[in-house]
Amino acid sequence: MATIVEIDDPADPRLADYRDLRDVELRKHLEADHGLFLAEGEKVVRRAVAAGFRPRSFLMAPRWLDGLATELSASDAPCFVLSEALIEQVTGFHVHRGALASLERLPLPSVESVVEGARSVLVLEDLVDHTNVGAVFRSGAAMGFDAVLLAPRCADPLYRRSIKVGMGAVFTMPWTRLPSWPDALTSLADLGFTTVALTLAPDAVPIEDAVAGLDRVALVLGSEGHGLSARWESTAARRAIIPMAAGIDSLNVAAASAVACYVTARR
Amino acid sequence: MATIVEIDDPADPRLADYRDLRDVELRKHLEADHGLFLAEGEKVVRRAVAAGFRPRSFLMAPRWLDGLATELSASDAPCFVLSEALIEQVTGFHVHRGALASLERLPLPSVESVVEGARSVLVLEDLVDHTNVGAVFRSGAAMGFDAVLLAPRCADPLYRRSIKVGMGAVFTMPWTRLPSWPDALTSLADLGFTTVALTLAPDAVPIEDAVAGLDRVALVLGSEGHGLSARWESTAARRAIIPMAAGIDSLNVAAASAVACYVTARR
């Protein structure tokens, strides 16, 4: 059973995991240094715990204790209980969904283990926006994709905003980081995947044709601003485009990934 | 030629159109009361002017004057020139893209004129999130949809955030408000459209089947939280679902609209 710890000083050092949640740069360092991530909201906390992540601590206003009784009783982590006003002071914003938890990250699995048995995987190059990363995980999960692989510089799927937008898909979808960027796509080819890069390259074919009849597919998406790197564009086995109306140059990466996953799932 | 007006007092009443851009409620009232909307960023301002919206005024730091020289020379509106620090004080945030314009809204066209000759239209019920409204416009435009119709309570496509996410699609895509909510879908049927509602209703069929072979299609999307109203769900001619993996209950409305538009465009 979690130990209930009532706190009335927002400067209490035991609250360090929960400070300044809107300060993205600070949070990135803090979470990497301590190997933690934050789950926000009763439903998300529940999903994180159910997915096997170990809580370091919980933080909530008194009225959220009952909703998370099962998770609290199964944990030996402290549960810090504060007024909503104090929570706002610590975190820097009004926590609508009341409950927060700080959880330990797990060691990242190998690429080989993540793609074992997978037929459809997503490969994200350098997405910078956590909202987009979460949206891609959610769409991939909805379309029955088996795994997600991230380039070394892609934004973090366990960042609070990614988790929220992803509706917990980042907990259930197997994923990992690619250990090396330059030869990532050729390594995937060695594992039996046809890499299909979404791009506006002149030799790109409609996505429906690009994936037709393929067995193992790795769908490759580039960053929001500049799309795929030249390296990945040229080392992908196929280049594909989502056909668009004349005069329109691109779709948002979250919309593009939803369409591409839908089409690929039906190949 | 626009009159250049240098201003060094952030409280100058001529800056009223640009105040507190982060205060959504205040902005909604201010923009409705004065029949204005804001364009943010050089590219967006240019697109708004090119689409025929008349500027009430411009506001920018000195270094943005050159980039918008064409628009300024074609307008008789004042151009307020302020330091970036003052712009931040007035608007309440750092304007990355430097230039802003306040433009006059145009009277909304009739539903009949907007759908005249249209083969594929989007109908949005009560979306509340400006990001989603912008994303739906952008995806619809990319997929060659001809028009967008909004329920009376749907979020504003000319809100700054919608415009930005929509990449200007709200300027080029014909759209209007439906004058009445309850019988909106039957009115569209009278205009020759088969209304296809995206829903999780038990009798929903896969979207590909729902739109197959149809001539004029009105694709109907509900709000982020609760989806379509019972009224619209039951008065739509067909109910359609995007097939999803077991255990996944829904896609984000922006992702769903991208997939549904893609499939509908290929019917």
Short mmCIF file of C-alpha atoms in Angstrom, two decimals:
data_model
loop_
_atom_site.label_atom_id
_atom_site.label_comp_id
_atom_site.label_asym_id
_atom_site.label_seq_id
_atom_site.Cartn_x
_atom_site.Cartn_y
_atom_site.Cartn_z
CA MET A 1 0.00 0.00 0.00
CA ALA A 2 1.33 3.44 -0.95
CA THR A 3 2.20 5.67 1.99
CA ILE A 4 -0.02 8.75 2.07
CA VAL A 5 2.13 11.82 2.70
CA GLU A 6 0.29 15.10 3.21
CA ILE A 7 2.38 18.07 2.11
CA ASP A 8 1.64 21.75 2.62
CA ASP A 9 4.91 23.29 1.49
CA PRO A 10 5.20 23.63 -2.30
CA ALA A 11 8.99 23.83 -1.92
CA ASP A 12 9.17 20.37 -0.34
CA PRO A 13 12.10 18.60 -2.05
CA ARG A 14 10.12 15.35 -2.32
CA LEU A 15 8.05 17.06 -5.02
CA ALA A 16 11.06 17.48 -7.33
CA ASP A 17 9.70 15.11 -10.00
CA TYR A 18 6.64 17.34 -10.50
CA ARG A 19 8.16 20.80 -10.90
CA ASP A 20 7.47 23.22 -13.75
CA LEU A 21 5.69 20.85 -16.10
CA ARG A 22 5.34 23.55 -18.75
CA ASP A 23 9.08 24.10 -19.04
CA VAL A 24 9.84 21.65 -21.84
CA GLU A 25 13.63 22.04 -21.78
CA LEU A 26 13.86 21.67 -18.03
CA ARG A 27 11.58 18.64 -18.10
CA LYS A 28 13.58 16.92 -20.84
CA HIS A 29 16.75 17.11 -18.76
CA LEU A 30 15.08 16.27 -15.49
CA GLU A 31 13.31 13.22 -16.91
CA ALA A 32 16.38 11.93 -18.75
CA ASP A 33 18.67 12.44 -15.74
CA HIS A 34 16.40 10.54 -13.40
CA GLY A 35 14.99 8.01 -15.85
CA LEU A 36 11.43 9.00 -15.08
CA PHE A 37 8.32 10.12 -16.92
CA LEU A 38 5.06 11.65 -15.80
CA ALA A 39 1.57 10.32 -16.27
CA GLU A 40 -1.23 12.89 -16.00
CA GLY A 41 -4.83 12.09 -15.23
CA GLU A 42 -6.48 9.16 -13.50
CA LYS A 43 -6.97 7.15 -16.69
CA VAL A 44 -3.41 7.64 -17.92
CA VAL A 45 -1.91 6.80 -14.51
CA ARG A 46 -3.97 3.62 -14.46
CA ARG A 47 -2.84 2.63 -17.95
CA ALA A 48 0.82 3.31 -17.15
CA VAL A 49 0.68 1.11 -14.06
CA ALA A 50 -1.24 -1.60 -15.92
CA ALA A 51 1.45 -1.55 -18.61
CA GLY A 52 4.04 -2.49 -15.99
CA PHE A 53 5.74 0.82 -15.25
CA ARG A 54 6.77 1.15 -11.62
CA PRO A 55 5.62 4.35 -9.86
CA ARG A 56 8.29 6.40 -8.08
CA SER A 57 5.51 8.42 -6.45
CA PHE A 58 1.98 9.72 -6.92
CA LEU A 59 0.77 13.28 -6.47
CA MET A 60 -2.87 14.24 -6.18
CA ALA A 61 -5.55 16.29 -4.50
CA PRO A 62 -7.54 14.38 -1.84
CA ARG A 63 -10.56 13.81 -4.07
CA TRP A 64 -8.59 11.64 -6.51
CA LEU A 65 -7.49 9.09 -3.91
CA ASP A 66 -10.55 6.87 -4.30
CA GLY A 67 -10.32 6.62 -8.08
CA LEU A 68 -6.79 5.28 -7.91
CA ALA A 69 -7.31 3.09 -4.83
CA THR A 70 -6.38 -0.09 -6.73
CA GLU A 71 -3.12 1.36 -8.05
CA LEU A 72 -2.22 2.85 -4.67
CA SER A 73 -2.84 -0.38 -2.83
CA ALA A 74 -0.59 -2.27 -5.26
CA SER A 75 2.34 0.14 -4.86
CA ASP A 76 4.87 0.89 -2.14
CA ALA A 77 5.66 4.34 -3.55
CA PRO A 78 4.70 7.46 -1.58
CA CYS A 79 1.51 9.27 -2.53
CA PHE A 80 1.85 13.02 -1.96
CA VAL A 81 -1.48 14.63 -1.19
CA LEU A 82 -1.77 18.39 -1.74
CA SER A 83 -4.52 20.92 -2.26
CA GLU A 84 -5.27 21.74 -5.89
CA ALA A 85 -3.89 25.26 -5.35
CA LEU A 86 -0.56 23.84 -4.15
CA ILE A 87 -0.42 21.38 -7.04
CA GLU A 88 -0.81 24.32 -9.37
CA GLN A 89 2.06 26.12 -7.64
CA VAL A 90 4.37 23.12 -7.96
CA THR A 91 3.54 22.06 -11.50
CA GLY A 92 2.95 25.52 -12.94
CA PHE A 93 -0.51 24.85 -14.27
CA HIS A 94 -3.97 23.72 -13.34
CA VAL A 95 -4.08 19.93 -13.44
CA HIS A 96 -7.57 19.28 -14.75
CA ARG A 97 -7.51 15.55 -14.33
CA GLY A 98 -6.26 15.79 -10.78
CA ALA A 99 -3.86 12.89 -10.41
CA LEU A 100 -0.24 12.66 -11.46
CA ALA A 101 2.32 9.91 -11.12
CA SER A 102 6.07 9.83 -11.68
CA LEU A 103 7.12 6.47 -13.09
CA GLU A 104 10.39 4.73 -13.85
CA ARG A 105 11.33 4.33 -17.48
CA LEU A 106 12.18 0.78 -18.51
CA PRO A 107 15.36 -0.09 -20.41
CA LEU A 108 14.69 0.19 -24.13
CA PRO A 109 14.40 -3.18 -25.88
CA SER A 110 16.50 -4.06 -28.91
CA VAL A 111 15.20 -3.34 -32.40
CA GLU A 112 15.28 -7.05 -33.16
CA SER A 113 13.03 -7.94 -30.23
CA VAL A 114 10.58 -5.11 -30.99
CA VAL A 115 10.09 -6.10 -34.63
CA GLU A 116 10.07 -9.86 -34.04
CA GLY A 117 6.90 -11.20 -35.59
CA ALA A 118 5.84 -7.70 -36.66
CA ARG A 119 4.32 -7.26 -40.09
CA SER A 120 3.78 -3.47 -40.09
CA VAL A 121 6.02 -1.02 -38.31
CA LEU A 122 6.30 2.77 -38.25
CA VAL A 123 9.69 4.45 -38.37
CA LEU A 124 9.83 8.08 -37.28
CA GLU A 125 12.82 10.19 -38.17
CA ASP A 126 13.19 13.56 -36.44
CA LEU A 127 9.70 14.58 -35.35
CA VAL A 128 10.06 17.51 -32.93
CA ASP A 129 6.47 17.95 -31.79
CA HIS A 130 5.28 15.75 -28.92
CA THR A 131 1.69 16.17 -30.09
CA ASN A 132 2.58 14.63 -33.43
CA VAL A 133 4.50 11.76 -31.86
CA GLY A 134 1.50 10.94 -29.67
CA ALA A 135 -0.89 11.23 -32.62
CA VAL A 136 1.24 8.89 -34.76
CA PHE A 137 1.33 6.27 -32.00
CA ARG A 138 -2.44 6.53 -31.58
CA SER A 139 -3.15 6.19 -35.30
CA GLY A 140 -0.65 3.36 -35.69
CA ALA A 141 -2.24 1.46 -32.82
CA ALA A 142 -5.73 2.05 -34.21
CA MET A 143 -4.67 0.73 -37.61
CA GLY A 144 -3.13 -2.41 -36.16
CA PHE A 145 0.54 -1.55 -36.60
CA ASP A 146 2.83 -3.77 -34.54
CA ALA A 147 5.67 -1.49 -33.47
CA VAL A 148 7.25 1.96 -33.71
CA LEU A 149 10.96 2.68 -34.19
CA LEU A 150 12.39 6.12 -33.47
CA ALA A 151 15.47 7.79 -34.90
CA PRO A 152 17.93 8.89 -32.21
CA ARG A 153 16.70 12.53 -32.36
CA CYS A 154 12.95 11.95 -32.56
CA ALA A 155 10.87 13.55 -29.79
CA ASP A 156 10.14 11.45 -26.71
CA PRO A 157 6.96 9.30 -26.72
CA LEU A 158 6.98 9.26 -22.91
CA TYR A 159 6.84 13.02 -22.65
CA ARG A 160 3.63 14.04 -20.86
CA ARG A 161 2.08 15.61 -23.96
CA SER A 162 2.89 12.63 -26.21
CA ILE A 163 1.29 10.24 -23.73
CA LYS A 164 -1.84 12.37 -23.47
CA VAL A 165 -2.36 12.79 -27.21
CA GLY A 166 -1.47 9.14 -27.77
CA MET A 167 -4.24 8.08 -25.39
CA GLY A 168 -1.90 5.60 -23.78
CA ALA A 169 -0.87 3.94 -27.06
CA VAL A 170 2.77 4.59 -26.10
CA PHE A 171 2.29 2.14 -23.21
CA THR A 172 0.82 -0.69 -25.25
CA MET A 173 2.61 -0.36 -28.59
CA PRO A 174 6.09 -1.92 -28.60
CA TRP A 175 8.68 0.72 -29.49
CA THR A 176 12.35 1.52 -29.19
CA ARG A 177 15.12 3.83 -30.45
CA LEU A 178 17.19 2.92 -33.48
CA PRO A 179 20.78 2.75 -32.21
CA SER A 180 22.24 4.42 -35.26
CA TRP A 181 20.76 6.84 -37.74
CA PRO A 182 22.68 6.58 -41.04
CA ASP A 183 22.20 2.88 -41.78
CA ALA A 184 18.90 2.41 -39.95
CA LEU A 185 16.85 1.67 -43.07
CA THR A 186 19.31 -0.80 -44.55
CA SER A 187 19.36 -2.61 -41.20
CA LEU A 188 15.59 -2.89 -41.39
CA ALA A 189 15.89 -4.30 -44.89
CA ASP A 190 18.26 -6.94 -43.47
CA LEU A 191 15.52 -7.85 -41.00
CA GLY A 192 13.16 -8.54 -43.90
CA PHE A 193 11.25 -5.25 -44.11
CA THR A 194 10.52 -3.30 -47.25
CA THR A 195 11.09 0.31 -46.19
CA VAL A 196 8.53 2.68 -47.71
CA ALA A 197 9.35 6.37 -47.19
CA LEU A 198 6.60 8.99 -47.31
CA THR A 199 8.05 11.85 -49.34
CA LEU A 200 7.42 14.36 -52.08
CA ALA A 201 10.40 13.03 -54.09
CA PRO A 202 9.86 13.07 -57.85
CA ASP A 203 9.98 9.27 -58.10
CA ALA A 204 7.42 8.72 -55.32
CA VAL A 205 4.48 6.52 -56.29
CA PRO A 206 1.00 6.58 -54.72
CA ILE A 207 1.14 4.89 -51.31
CA GLU A 208 -1.48 2.34 -52.32
CA ASP A 209 0.78 1.10 -55.14
CA ALA A 210 3.94 1.32 -53.04
CA VAL A 211 2.68 -1.12 -50.39
CA ALA A 212 0.58 -3.41 -52.59
CA GLY A 213 1.36 -7.06 -52.01
CA LEU A 214 4.20 -6.45 -49.56
CA ASP A 215 4.71 -8.73 -46.59
CA ARG A 216 6.74 -6.91 -43.92
CA VAL A 217 6.49 -3.14 -44.29
CA ALA A 218 8.34 -0.37 -42.45
CA LEU A 219 6.56 2.92 -43.12
CA VAL A 220 9.04 5.78 -42.76
CA LEU A 221 7.97 9.34 -41.80
CA GLY A 222 10.11 12.47 -41.69
CA SER A 223 10.04 15.58 -39.54
CA GLU A 224 7.35 18.27 -39.58
CA GLY A 225 9.28 21.00 -41.31
CA HIS A 226 11.64 19.50 -43.84
CA GLY A 227 10.40 15.96 -44.15
CA LEU A 228 12.84 13.10 -44.48
CA SER A 229 16.60 13.52 -44.59
CA ALA A 230 18.23 12.93 -47.96
CA ARG A 231 19.98 9.95 -46.41
CA TRP A 232 16.78 8.16 -45.41
CA GLU A 233 14.96 9.23 -48.54
CA SER A 234 17.63 7.62 -50.70
CA THR A 235 18.19 4.49 -48.60
CA ALA A 236 14.49 3.60 -48.39
CA ALA A 237 13.53 0.77 -50.75
CA ARG A 238 10.48 2.67 -52.02
CA ARG A 239 9.31 6.27 -52.01
CA ALA A 240 5.57 6.89 -51.68
CA ILE A 241 3.24 9.85 -51.76
CA ILE A 242 -0.32 10.41 -50.62
CA PRO A 243 -2.00 11.77 -53.75
CA MET A 244 -3.18 15.33 -53.10
CA ALA A 245 -5.25 17.97 -54.85
CA ALA A 246 -3.44 20.30 -57.23
CA GLY A 247 -1.76 23.22 -55.47
CA ILE A 248 -1.55 21.50 -52.07
CA ASP A 249 1.97 20.61 -51.09
CA SER A 250 1.59 18.57 -47.97
CA LEU A 251 -0.46 17.14 -45.16
CA ASN A 252 0.31 17.53 -41.48
CA VAL A 253 2.48 14.56 -40.39
CA ALA A 254 -0.24 13.25 -38.05
CA ALA A 255 -2.83 13.31 -40.85
CA ALA A 256 -0.37 11.79 -43.33
CA SER A 257 0.53 8.99 -40.94
CA ALA A 258 -3.15 8.18 -40.33
CA VAL A 259 -3.81 7.87 -44.06
CA ALA A 260 -0.59 5.96 -44.74
CA CYS A 261 -1.25 3.53 -41.87
CA TYR A 262 -4.82 2.99 -43.08
CA VAL A 263 -3.67 2.21 -46.62
CA THR A 264 -0.76 0.04 -45.46
CA ALA A 265 -2.96 -1.94 -43.10
CA ARG A 266 -5.17 -2.83 -46.10
CA ARG A 267 -2.38 -3.87 -48.47
CA MET B 1 -0.18 52.58 -49.92
CA ALA B 2 -0.65 51.75 -46.24
CA THR B 3 0.21 54.58 -43.85
CA ILE B 4 3.16 53.66 -41.65
CA VAL B 5 2.37 54.61 -38.05
CA GLU B 6 5.17 54.20 -35.52
CA ILE B 7 3.85 53.51 -32.04
CA ASP B 8 5.79 53.39 -28.78
CA ASP B 9 2.96 53.18 -26.29
CA PRO B 10 1.59 49.64 -25.86
CA ALA B 11 -1.64 51.13 -24.46
CA ASP B 12 -2.33 53.04 -27.70
CA PRO B 13 -6.04 52.49 -28.43
CA ARG B 14 -5.35 51.95 -32.13
CA LEU B 15 -3.85 48.60 -31.16
CA ALA B 16 -7.15 47.29 -29.80
CA ASP B 17 -7.49 44.57 -32.46
CA TYR B 18 -4.26 42.94 -31.32
CA ARG B 19 -4.70 42.70 -27.58
CA ASP B 20 -4.24 39.56 -25.48
CA LEU B 21 -4.10 37.02 -28.28
CA ARG B 22 -3.84 34.14 -25.82
CA ASP B 23 -7.12 34.95 -24.10
CA VAL B 24 -9.45 32.77 -26.17
CA GLU B 25 -12.70 33.94 -24.58
CA LEU B 26 -11.82 37.61 -24.89
CA ARG B 27 -10.72 37.14 -28.49
CA LYS B 28 -13.92 35.33 -29.45
CA HIS B 29 -16.03 38.25 -28.27
CA LEU B 30 -13.72 40.93 -29.63
CA GLU B 31 -13.52 39.34 -33.07
CA ALA B 32 -17.26 38.67 -33.29
CA ASP B 33 -18.20 42.15 -32.09
CA HIS B 34 -15.98 43.87 -34.63
CA GLY B 35 -16.28 41.38 -37.47
CA LEU B 36 -12.55 40.91 -37.67
CA PHE B 37 -10.01 38.11 -37.60
CA LEU B 38 -6.25 38.02 -37.21
CA ALA B 39 -3.67 36.64 -39.58
CA GLU B 40 -0.28 35.78 -38.05
CA GLY B 41 2.94 35.50 -39.97
CA GLU B 42 4.08 36.90 -43.28
CA LYS B 43 2.88 33.95 -45.33
CA VAL B 44 -0.54 33.81 -43.71
CA VAL B 45 -1.07 37.58 -44.04
CA ARG B 46 -0.16 37.33 -47.72
CA ARG B 47 -2.59 34.47 -48.27
CA ALA B 48 -5.42 36.26 -46.47
CA VAL B 49 -4.98 39.37 -48.60
CA ALA B 50 -4.67 37.30 -51.78
CA ALA B 51 -7.94 35.56 -50.87
CA GLY B 52 -9.69 38.94 -50.92
CA PHE B 53 -9.99 39.81 -47.24
CA ARG B 54 -9.65 43.54 -46.61
CA PRO B 55 -7.07 44.54 -43.96
CA ARG B 56 -8.28 46.84 -41.17
CA SER B 57 -4.64 47.34 -40.16
CA PHE B 58 -1.23 45.68 -40.04
CA LEU B 59 1.09 45.38 -37.06
CA MET B 60 4.73 44.44 -37.31
CA ALA B 61 8.30 44.99 -36.24
CA PRO B 62 10.35 47.10 -38.67
CA ARG B 63 12.19 44.13 -40.19
CA TRP B 64 8.97 42.64 -41.59
CA LEU B 65 8.04 45.70 -43.67
CA ASP B 66 9.97 44.62 -46.75
CA GLY B 67 8.51 41.13 -46.92
CA LEU B 68 4.97 42.49 -47.07
CA ALA B 69 5.75 45.47 -49.31
CA THR B 70 3.34 44.29 -52.01
CA GLU B 71 0.43 43.88 -49.59
CA LEU B 72 1.17 47.20 -47.91
CA SER B 73 1.34 49.08 -51.18
CA ALA B 74 -2.03 47.67 -52.24
CA SER B 75 -3.81 48.68 -49.03
CA ASP B 76 -4.98 51.97 -47.51
CA ALA B 77 -5.08 50.53 -43.98
CA PRO B 78 -2.65 51.78 -41.34
CA CYS B 79 0.47 49.73 -40.63
CA PHE B 80 1.49 49.99 -36.98
CA VAL B 81 5.21 49.55 -36.50
CA LEU B 82 6.43 48.56 -33.04
CA SER B 83 9.50 46.98 -31.53
CA GLU B 84 9.25 43.22 -30.96
CA ALA B 85 9.26 43.81 -27.20
CA LEU B 86 6.23 46.11 -27.48
CA ILE B 87 4.43 43.65 -29.75
CA GLU B 88 4.92 41.04 -27.08
CA GLN B 89 3.44 43.38 -24.47
CA VAL B 90 0.36 44.08 -26.58
CA THR B 91 -0.36 40.58 -27.84
CA GLY B 92 0.76 38.72 -24.74
CA PHE B 93 3.25 36.46 -26.48
CA HIS B 94 6.32 36.38 -28.65
CA VAL B 95 5.21 36.62 -32.27
CA HIS B 96 7.74 34.38 -34.02
CA ARG B 97 6.70 35.20 -37.52
CA GLY B 98 6.78 38.92 -36.91
CA ALA B 99 3.86 40.27 -38.90
CA LEU B 100 0.19 40.42 -37.95
CA ALA B 101 -2.83 41.78 -39.74
CA SER B 102 -6.39 42.40 -38.62
CA LEU B 103 -8.81 41.73 -41.47
CA GLU B 104 -12.52 42.17 -42.05
CA ARG B 105 -14.65 39.07 -42.11
CA LEU B 106 -16.82 38.69 -45.18
CA PRO B 107 -20.55 37.98 -44.96
CA LEU B 108 -21.06 34.20 -44.92
CA PRO B 109 -22.40 32.80 -48.19
CA SER B 110 -25.52 30.65 -48.33
CA VAL B 111 -25.26 26.87 -48.05
CA GLU B 112 -26.73 26.56 -51.55
CA SER B 113 -24.04 28.74 -53.12
CA VAL B 114 -21.23 26.99 -51.25
CA VAL B 115 -22.27 23.49 -52.32
CA GLU B 116 -23.21 24.41 -55.88
CA GLY B 117 -21.26 22.11 -58.18
CA ALA B 118 -19.59 20.43 -55.18
CA ARG B 119 -19.19 16.67 -55.24
CA SER B 120 -17.56 16.12 -51.83
CA VAL B 121 -18.24 18.25 -48.77
CA LEU B 122 -17.30 18.02 -45.12
CA VAL B 123 -19.87 18.76 -42.43
CA LEU B 124 -18.53 19.48 -38.94
CA GLU B 125 -20.85 19.33 -35.97
CA ASP B 126 -19.58 20.75 -32.68
CA LEU B 127 -15.80 20.62 -32.83
CA VAL B 128 -14.45 22.72 -29.97
CA ASP B 129 -10.73 22.67 -30.71
CA HIS B 130 -9.41 25.24 -33.18
CA THR B 131 -6.43 22.99 -33.94
CA ASN B 132 -8.77 20.26 -35.09
CA VAL B 133 -10.88 22.62 -37.19
CA GLY B 134 -7.74 23.85 -38.95
CA ALA B 135 -6.45 20.30 -39.43
CA VAL B 136 -9.77 19.16 -40.95
CA PHE B 137 -9.77 22.07 -43.42
CA ARG B 138 -6.18 21.28 -44.39
CA SER B 139 -6.84 17.56 -44.93
CA GLY B 140 -10.07 18.25 -46.79
CA ALA B 141 -8.32 20.67 -49.11
CA ALA B 142 -5.45 18.22 -49.68
CA MET B 143 -7.90 15.46 -50.58
CA GLY B 144 -9.77 17.63 -53.05
CA PHE B 145 -12.93 18.25 -51.05
CA ASP B 146 -14.99 21.12 -52.43
CA ALA B 147 -16.50 22.78 -49.36
CA VAL B 148 -16.95 22.69 -45.59
CA LEU B 149 -20.20 23.29 -43.71
CA LEU B 150 -20.19 24.07 -40.00
CA ALA B 151 -22.89 23.48 -37.43
CA PRO B 152 -23.90 26.68 -35.59
CA ARG B 153 -21.75 25.81 -32.55
CA CYS B 154 -18.62 24.51 -34.31
CA ALA B 155 -15.37 26.35 -33.47
CA ASP B 156 -14.37 29.26 -35.71
CA PRO B 157 -12.18 28.49 -38.77
CA LEU B 158 -11.00 32.11 -38.82
CA TYR B 159 -9.64 31.95 -35.32
CA ARG B 160 -5.86 32.56 -35.39
CA ARG B 161 -5.00 29.00 -34.36
CA SER B 162 -7.35 27.40 -36.92
CA ILE B 163 -5.85 29.50 -39.71
CA LYS B 164 -2.31 28.58 -38.70
CA VAL B 165 -2.93 24.83 -38.46
CA GLY B 166 -5.02 24.94 -41.62
CA MET B 167 -2.08 26.45 -43.54
CA GLY B 168 -4.43 28.93 -45.15
CA ALA B 169 -6.93 26.31 -46.37
CA VAL B 170 -9.67 28.27 -44.58
CA PHE B 171 -9.07 31.11 -47.06
CA THR B 172 -9.29 29.00 -50.20
CA MET B 173 -11.84 26.34 -49.29
CA PRO B 174 -15.46 27.55 -49.65
CA TRP B 175 -17.25 27.25 -46.31
CA THR B 176 -20.20 28.57 -44.38
CA ARG B 177 -22.37 27.98 -41.31
CA LEU B 178 -25.47 25.84 -41.49
CA PRO B 179 -28.32 28.16 -40.51
CA SER B 180 -30.11 25.56 -38.43
CA TRP B 181 -28.84 22.51 -36.61
CA PRO B 182 -31.70 20.00 -36.22
CA ASP B 183 -32.65 19.53 -39.87
CA ALA B 184 -29.25 20.29 -41.39
CA LEU B 185 -28.62 16.79 -42.73
CA THR B 186 -32.08 16.38 -44.28
CA SER B 187 -31.60 19.76 -45.97
CA LEU B 188 -28.36 18.46 -47.47
CA ALA B 189 -30.21 15.36 -48.70
CA ASP B 190 -32.68 17.70 -50.43
CA LEU B 191 -29.70 19.28 -52.18
CA GLY B 192 -28.73 15.89 -53.60
CA PHE B 193 -26.08 14.77 -51.09
CA THR B 194 -25.84 11.39 -49.46
CA THR B 195 -24.90 12.20 -45.87
CA VAL B 196 -22.36 9.75 -44.43
CA ALA B 197 -21.81 10.12 -40.69
CA LEU B 198 -18.59 8.90 -39.09
CA THR B 199 -19.67 7.14 -35.90
CA LEU B 200 -19.23 4.09 -33.71
CA ALA B 201 -22.95 3.25 -34.01
CA PRO B 202 -23.68 -0.49 -34.13
CA ASP B 203 -25.03 -0.30 -37.69
CA ALA B 204 -22.01 1.60 -39.04
CA VAL B 205 -20.35 0.00 -42.06
CA PRO B 206 -16.70 0.42 -43.12
CA ILE B 207 -16.24 3.86 -44.69
CA GLU B 208 -15.01 2.33 -47.96
CA ASP B 209 -18.32 0.49 -48.38
CA ALA B 210 -20.40 3.43 -47.18
CA VAL B 211 -19.16 5.80 -49.89
CA ALA B 212 -18.69 3.29 -52.74
CA GLY B 213 -20.30 4.46 -55.95
CA LEU B 214 -21.89 7.58 -54.46
CA ASP B 215 -22.09 10.78 -56.46
CA ARG B 216 -22.49 13.75 -54.11
CA VAL B 217 -21.23 12.95 -50.61
CA ALA B 218 -21.45 14.96 -47.40
CA LEU B 219 -19.05 13.47 -44.86
CA VAL B 220 -20.29 14.27 -41.35
CA LEU B 221 -17.94 14.51 -38.34
CA GLY B 222 -18.86 14.96 -34.68
CA SER B 223 -17.15 16.68 -31.77
CA GLU B 224 -13.94 15.54 -30.09
CA GLY B 225 -15.41 14.23 -26.87
CA HIS B 226 -18.77 12.70 -27.52
CA GLY B 227 -18.83 12.37 -31.27
CA LEU B 228 -22.00 13.08 -33.19
CA SER B 229 -25.28 14.09 -31.59
CA ALA B 230 -28.02 11.45 -31.61
CA ARG B 231 -30.00 13.75 -33.88
CA TRP B 232 -27.36 13.91 -36.59
CA GLU B 233 -26.40 10.27 -36.16
CA SER B 234 -29.98 9.21 -36.81
CA THR B 235 -30.77 11.68 -39.61
CA ALA B 236 -27.65 10.83 -41.64
CA ALA B 237 -28.40 8.60 -44.63
CA ARG B 238 -25.51 6.27 -43.79
CA ARG B 239 -23.37 5.55 -40.77
CA ALA B 240 -19.74 4.66 -41.39
CA ILE B 241 -16.76 3.57 -39.32
CA ILE B 242 -13.02 3.51 -39.96
CA PRO B 243 -12.11 -0.10 -39.20
CA MET B 244 -9.76 -0.21 -36.21
CA ALA B 245 -7.66 -2.76 -34.36
CA ALA B 246 -9.34 -4.70 -31.56
CA GLY B 247 -9.40 -2.78 -28.28
CA ILE B 248 -9.01 0.68 -29.85
CA ASP B 249 -12.12 2.77 -29.56
CA SER B 250 -11.39 5.82 -31.64
CA LEU B 251 -9.08 7.99 -33.65
CA ASN B 252 -8.46 11.67 -33.04
CA VAL B 253 -10.97 13.65 -35.15
CA ALA B 254 -8.17 15.15 -37.28
CA ALA B 255 -6.74 11.71 -38.06
CA ALA B 256 -10.20 10.27 -38.69
CA SER B 257 -11.10 13.08 -41.06
CA ALA B 258 -7.86 12.62 -43.02
CA VAL B 259 -8.56 8.91 -43.51
CA ALA B 260 -12.26 9.44 -44.28
CA CYS B 261 -11.47 12.19 -46.81
CA TYR B 262 -8.83 10.01 -48.46
CA VAL B 263 -11.24 7.10 -48.81
CA THR B 264 -14.14 9.29 -49.92
CA ALA B 265 -12.00 11.05 -52.52
CA ARG B 266 -11.26 7.63 -54.06
CA ARG B 267 -14.85 6.32 -54.12
#
